[in-house]
Tab-separated table of C-alpha atoms in Angstrom:
chain	number	residue	atom	x	y	z
A	875	GLU	CA	-46.729	-32.387	26.967
A	876	ASN	CA	-48.204	-34.951	24.519
A	877	ARG	CA	-46.228	-37.927	25.807
A	878	GLU	CA	-49.169	-40.326	26.005
A	879	ASP	CA	-50.367	-39.352	22.551
A	880	MET	CA	-46.924	-39.962	21.000
A	881	LEU	CA	-46.530	-43.344	22.725
A	882	SER	CA	-49.804	-44.550	21.293
A	883	SER	CA	-49.423	-47.090	18.503
A	884	LYS	CA	-52.443	-45.641	16.679
A	885	THR	CA	-50.818	-42.262	15.896
A	886	ASN	CA	-47.732	-41.145	14.008
A	887	ARG	CA	-47.096	-38.040	16.106
A	888	LEU	CA	-43.506	-39.053	16.888
A	889	THR	CA	-42.680	-39.524	13.197
A	890	GLU	CA	-44.223	-36.175	12.347
A	891	ALA	CA	-42.204	-34.490	15.083
A	892	LEU	CA	-38.985	-36.015	13.728
A	893	GLU	CA	-39.759	-34.837	10.185
A	894	GLU	CA	-40.465	-31.319	11.442
A	895	ALA	CA	-37.199	-31.341	13.414
A	896	ASN	CA	-35.276	-32.348	10.260
A	897	LYS	CA	-36.730	-29.345	8.406
A	898	LEU	CA	-35.884	-26.979	11.252
A	899	PHE	CA	-32.334	-28.342	11.541
A	900	SER	CA	-31.531	-27.204	7.994
A	901	GLY	CA	-31.733	-23.602	9.209
A	902	VAL	CA	-29.649	-24.024	12.351
A	903	SER	CA	-26.776	-21.496	12.544
A	904	ARG	CA	-26.131	-20.981	16.271
A	905	ALA	CA	-24.777	-23.216	18.996
A	906	ARG	CA	-27.866	-22.832	21.186
A	907	GLU	CA	-30.149	-24.002	18.352
A	908	ALA	CA	-27.937	-27.070	17.780
A	909	ALA	CA	-28.060	-27.853	21.506
A	910	LEU	CA	-31.864	-27.727	21.436
A	911	ASP	CA	-31.865	-30.077	18.441
A	912	ALA	CA	-29.619	-32.539	20.317
A	913	GLN	CA	-31.889	-32.327	23.354
A	914	PHE	CA	-34.910	-33.112	21.173
A	915	LEU	CA	-33.060	-36.064	19.639
A	916	VAL	CA	-32.447	-37.573	23.084
A	917	LEU	CA	-36.090	-37.090	24.032
A	918	ALA	CA	-37.328	-38.610	20.763
A	919	SER	CA	-34.993	-41.594	21.181
A	920	ASN	CA	-36.349	-42.303	24.655
A	921	LEU	CA	-39.912	-42.084	23.402
A	922	GLY	CA	-39.117	-44.392	20.487
A	923	LYS	CA	-37.544	-46.916	22.859
A	924	GLU	CA	-40.620	-46.915	25.098
A	925	LYS	CA	-42.923	-47.212	22.105
A	926	ALA	CA	-40.960	-50.167	20.725
A	927	SER	CA	-41.002	-51.968	24.081
A	928	GLU	CA	-44.808	-51.788	24.145
A	929	LEU	CA	-45.180	-53.529	20.796
A	930	HIS	CA	-46.386	-57.141	20.927
A	931	SER	CA	-44.359	-59.330	18.582
A	932	GLU	CA	-44.825	-63.012	17.883
A	933	MET	CA	-41.087	-63.727	17.918
A	934	THR	CA	-39.738	-66.048	20.602
A	935	ALA	CA	-37.121	-64.512	22.833
A	936	PHE	CA	-33.744	-66.255	22.976
A	937	ASP	CA	-33.181	-68.062	26.273
A	938	SER	CA	-29.566	-69.109	26.860
A	939	LEU	CA	-30.498	-71.665	29.531
A	940	VAL	CA	-33.012	-73.424	27.267
A	941	PHE	CA	-30.471	-73.401	24.430
A	942	ALA	CA	-27.854	-75.008	26.705
A	943	GLU	CA	-30.302	-77.705	27.754
A	944	ASP	CA	-31.154	-78.510	24.126
A	945	LEU	CA	-27.449	-78.559	23.251
A	946	LEU	CA	-26.634	-81.007	26.044
A	947	THR	CA	-29.533	-83.234	25.022
A	948	PHE	CA	-28.264	-83.243	21.421
A	949	MET	CA	-24.757	-84.200	22.603
A	950	GLY	CA	-26.216	-87.218	24.438
A	951	ILE	CA	-25.964	-86.305	28.113
A	952	ASN	CA	-27.369	-88.902	30.513
A	953	ARG	CA	-28.493	-87.233	33.721
A	954	ILE	CA	-30.089	-90.385	35.231
A	955	GLU	CA	-26.851	-92.350	35.325
A	956	GLY	CA	-24.952	-89.339	36.573
A	957	GLU	CA	-27.330	-88.776	39.466
A	958	GLY	CA	-27.194	-92.438	40.561
A	959	ASP	CA	-23.402	-92.723	40.502
A	960	ASP	CA	-21.999	-89.938	42.653
A	961	SER	CA	-18.771	-91.756	43.468
A	962	ASP	CA	-17.458	-91.797	39.881
A	963	SER	CA	-15.130	-88.966	38.961
A	964	GLU	CA	-15.840	-86.597	36.087
A	965	GLU	CA	-12.595	-87.574	34.369
A	966	ALA	CA	-13.923	-91.045	33.484
A	967	SER	CA	-16.766	-89.888	31.230
A	968	GLY	CA	-15.913	-86.193	30.735
A	969	GLY	CA	-18.566	-85.015	33.176
A	970	PHE	CA	-21.825	-86.844	32.332
A	971	LEU	CA	-21.113	-86.489	28.582
A	972	PRO	CA	-20.081	-89.385	26.353
A	973	HIS	CA	-16.580	-89.331	24.898
A	974	ASN	CA	-17.770	-88.498	21.386
A	975	ALA	CA	-20.062	-85.631	22.508
A	976	TRP	CA	-17.889	-82.791	21.169
A	977	ASP	CA	-17.140	-84.740	17.986
A	978	LYS	CA	-20.881	-85.097	17.389
A	979	LEU	CA	-21.415	-81.353	17.947
A	980	GLY	CA	-18.485	-80.480	15.671
A	981	ALA	CA	-19.778	-82.670	12.866
A	982	GLU	CA	-23.183	-80.977	13.079
A	983	ALA	CA	-21.754	-77.449	13.271
A	984	GLU	CA	-19.461	-78.147	10.289
A	985	LYS	CA	-22.467	-78.110	7.987
A	986	TYR	CA	-23.100	-74.410	8.663
A	987	PHE	CA	-19.545	-73.156	7.958
A	988	ARG	CA	-18.217	-72.883	4.416
A	989	ARG	CA	-14.573	-72.617	5.512
A	990	ALA	CA	-12.465	-73.558	8.456
A	991	PRO	CA	-11.858	-70.928	11.123
A	992	CYS	CA	-8.607	-69.006	10.864
A	993	PHE	CA	-5.701	-70.250	12.928
A	994	HIS	CA	-4.021	-67.664	15.121
A	995	TYR	CA	-1.566	-67.555	17.970
A	996	MET	CA	-2.868	-66.655	21.392
A	997	LEU	CA	0.294	-64.672	22.216
A	998	GLY	CA	0.816	-63.036	18.815
A	999	SER	CA	1.859	-64.168	15.344
A	1000	PHE	CA	5.586	-63.499	15.734
A	1001	LYS	CA	8.101	-63.587	18.490
A	1002	SER	CA	8.694	-60.130	19.813
A	1003	ASP	CA	12.279	-58.948	19.592
A	1004	PRO	CA	13.726	-56.811	22.362
A	1005	PRO	CA	13.507	-53.080	21.641
A	1006	VAL	CA	16.464	-51.532	19.882
A	1007	PRO	CA	18.381	-49.342	22.327
A	1008	ARG	CA	18.307	-45.711	21.397
A	1009	GLN	CA	21.531	-43.977	20.635
A	1010	ARG	CA	22.393	-41.397	23.202
A	1011	ILE	CA	22.766	-38.001	21.654
A	1012	GLU	CA	25.171	-35.769	23.484
A	1013	ARG	CA	23.867	-32.278	23.866
A	1014	GLN	CA	26.068	-29.370	23.151
A	1015	ARG	CA	27.283	-27.570	26.173
A	1016	LYS	CA	25.597	-24.290	26.784
A	1017	THR	CA	27.749	-21.233	26.542
A	1018	THR	CA	28.652	-19.705	29.836
A	1019	ARG	CA	26.962	-16.561	30.998
A	1020	GLY	CA	30.223	-14.669	30.798
A	1021	GLU	CA	30.494	-15.266	27.061
A	1022	ILE	CA	26.926	-14.054	26.521
A	1023	LYS	CA	27.559	-10.916	28.501
A	1024	GLN	CA	30.662	-10.216	26.457
A	1025	ALA	CA	29.032	-10.822	23.068
A	1026	MET	CA	25.626	-9.128	23.390
A	1027	PRO	CA	26.658	-5.689	24.714
A	1028	ALA	CA	29.358	-5.408	22.037
A	1029	GLN	CA	26.802	-6.105	19.310
A	1030	LEU	CA	24.227	-3.709	20.722
A	1031	LYS	CA	26.855	-1.042	21.291
A	1032	LYS	CA	27.894	-1.295	17.667
A	1033	MET	CA	24.297	-0.858	16.485
A	1034	GLU	CA	23.708	2.110	18.786
A	1035	GLU	CA	26.927	3.784	17.669
A	1036	SER	CA	26.063	3.410	13.975
A	1037	HIS	CA	22.567	4.872	14.514
A	1038	GLN	CA	23.939	7.679	16.661
A	1039	GLU	CA	26.614	8.538	14.123
A	1040	ALA	CA	24.013	8.783	11.332
A	1041	THR	CA	21.832	11.089	13.461
A	1042	GLU	CA	24.766	13.343	14.387
A	1043	LYS	CA	25.846	13.653	10.759
A	1044	GLU	CA	22.315	14.609	9.669
A	1045	VAL	CA	22.049	17.204	12.475
A	1046	GLU	CA	25.403	18.712	11.509
A	1047	ARG	CA	24.332	18.853	7.842
A	1048	ILE	CA	21.088	20.716	8.624
A	1049	LEU	CA	22.900	23.110	10.973
A	1050	GLY	CA	25.480	23.800	8.264
A	1051	LEU	CA	22.698	24.644	5.772
A	1052	LEU	CA	21.070	26.990	8.302
A	1053	GLN	CA	24.311	28.793	9.124
A	1054	THR	CA	25.292	29.095	5.439
A	1055	HIS	CA	21.949	30.712	4.586
A	1056	PHE	CA	22.303	33.316	7.319
A	1057	LYS	CA	25.852	34.129	6.285
A	1058	ASN	CA	24.697	34.854	2.750
A	1059	ASP	CA	21.488	36.682	3.731
A	1060	PRO	CA	21.385	37.502	7.468
A	1061	ASP	CA	18.374	39.822	7.160
A	1062	THR	CA	15.991	37.234	5.691
A	1063	PRO	CA	14.473	34.925	8.335
A	1064	ILE	CA	13.739	31.308	7.523
A	1065	SER	CA	10.315	29.780	8.129
A	1066	PHE	CA	10.540	26.695	10.296
A	1067	PHE	CA	8.143	24.804	8.053
A	1068	ASP	CA	9.993	25.840	4.891
A	1069	LEU	CA	13.123	24.353	6.425
A	1070	VAL	CA	11.770	20.999	7.622
A	1071	ILE	CA	8.944	20.110	5.224
A	1072	ASP	CA	9.806	17.833	2.315
A	1073	PRO	CA	6.976	18.253	-0.229
A	1074	ASN	CA	7.589	14.778	-1.617
A	1075	SER	CA	7.873	12.727	1.613
A	1076	PHE	CA	5.899	12.917	4.849
A	1077	ALA	CA	8.313	10.501	6.561
A	1078	ARG	CA	11.289	12.642	5.554
A	1079	THR	CA	9.496	15.678	7.006
A	1080	VAL	CA	9.116	13.944	10.359
A	1081	GLU	CA	12.803	13.012	10.322
A	1082	ASN	CA	13.767	16.638	9.606
A	1083	ILE	CA	11.706	17.873	12.575
A	1084	PHE	CA	13.379	15.230	14.729
A	1085	HIS	CA	16.873	16.326	13.678
A	1086	VAL	CA	16.121	20.048	14.059
A	1087	SER	CA	14.938	19.388	17.610
A	1088	PHE	CA	18.525	18.435	18.539
A	1089	ILE	CA	19.775	21.752	17.173
A	1090	ILE	CA	17.242	23.642	19.283
A	1091	ARG	CA	17.962	21.524	22.370
A	1092	ASP	CA	21.716	22.124	22.198
A	1093	GLY	CA	21.212	25.886	21.726
A	1094	PHE	CA	22.663	26.162	18.208
A	1095	ALA	CA	19.411	27.711	16.937
A	1096	ARG	CA	16.275	29.263	18.317
A	1097	ILE	CA	12.644	29.552	17.239
A	1098	LYS	CA	10.536	32.680	17.477
A	1099	LEU	CA	7.140	33.705	16.136
A	1100	ASP	CA	6.591	36.288	13.426
A	1101	ASP	CA	3.696	38.743	13.120
A	1102	ASP	CA	1.409	35.961	11.825
A	1103	LYS	CA	2.273	33.726	14.834
A	1104	LEU	CA	4.179	31.329	12.590
A	1105	PRO	CA	7.481	29.855	13.788
A	1106	MET	CA	10.733	31.224	12.399
A	1107	ILE	CA	14.154	29.672	12.959
A	1108	GLU	CA	17.563	31.333	13.096
A	1109	PRO	CA	21.002	30.239	14.305
A	1110	THR	CA	22.292	31.640	17.579
A	1111	LYS	CA	25.571	33.435	17.986
A	1112	ASP	CA	28.394	32.148	20.157
A	1113	ASN	CA	27.816	34.631	22.969
A	1114	GLU	CA	24.061	33.924	22.967
A	1115	ARG	CA	24.725	30.190	23.115
A	1116	LYS	CA	26.969	30.651	26.184
A	1117	GLU	CA	24.219	32.648	27.911
A	1118	ASN	CA	21.710	29.923	27.112
A	1119	ASP	CA	24.035	27.309	28.603
A	1120	HIS	CA	24.105	29.241	31.896
A	1121	ASP	CA	20.344	29.772	31.791
A	1122	ALA	CA	19.300	26.243	30.790
A	1123	ALA	CA	16.200	26.387	33.004
A	1124	ALA	CA	14.694	29.049	30.716
A	1125	ARG	CA	14.421	26.623	27.790
A	1126	ASN	CA	11.000	25.279	26.893
A	1127	GLN	CA	10.059	22.017	25.219
A	1128	VAL	CA	7.347	22.068	22.584
A	1129	VAL	CA	5.367	19.139	21.158
A	1130	LEU	CA	4.515	19.706	17.507
A	1131	SER	CA	1.462	17.995	16.023
A	1132	LEU	CA	1.597	17.351	12.289
A	1133	ASN	CA	-0.635	14.839	10.552
A	1134	HIS	CA	-0.624	13.755	6.929
A	1135	GLN	CA	-3.431	16.097	5.890
A	1136	GLU	CA	-1.723	19.130	7.424
A	1137	TRP	CA	1.513	18.141	5.714
A	1138	LYS	CA	-0.269	18.150	2.330
């Protein structure tokens, strides 16, 4: 908005704007703010370039053509003789220059150099040797698919069998405890929670519920509610288990919710 005012050589508005931008940049914390700062920097650079181009300096601009003319004059070029003798070839006098022209220029330029220029090869300092051939590394042959199919299922089967055996043993142990209790005291029912809850381990409690679920599923025990609507568990007799096998559709599945607070 104040472009003309900032370009004026009588004001320092551009410098003041840059100083204010430096103060504001110290508090930049977001990408959008940094983008605005970069946009301002581009704008300020363009304004500074225009302002510098309008300044009037007393320095003489370098003109390459004028410098070449002065250099040729110093080397002793004779344009009059060259213009009058068009039939002579350039090889005779080196193209309008005397034979000692470059020697004269070199002697003058030598005064302004304290050391000789470094010598270097145009095609490199050393001869390049051919690249060393890489040794071919033979890759190991991949195992056939048949070997993979034979190895993996055997390993997985072994893991599944070990886990299944541990679960079956734990289920049989809990069922044995339940049956032993009822043999000793058949008139006293067992609370389901008293059977499965481990007061010292919530994880062990969950495992006990998981193992007891197999006993209920296979019909070796059943759950019923007492007068307080709390679950009680008791083993089933052989004749009852056979009836349950024939009437498998009458079984119900129950999802039990038990969090850590309820377990405590």
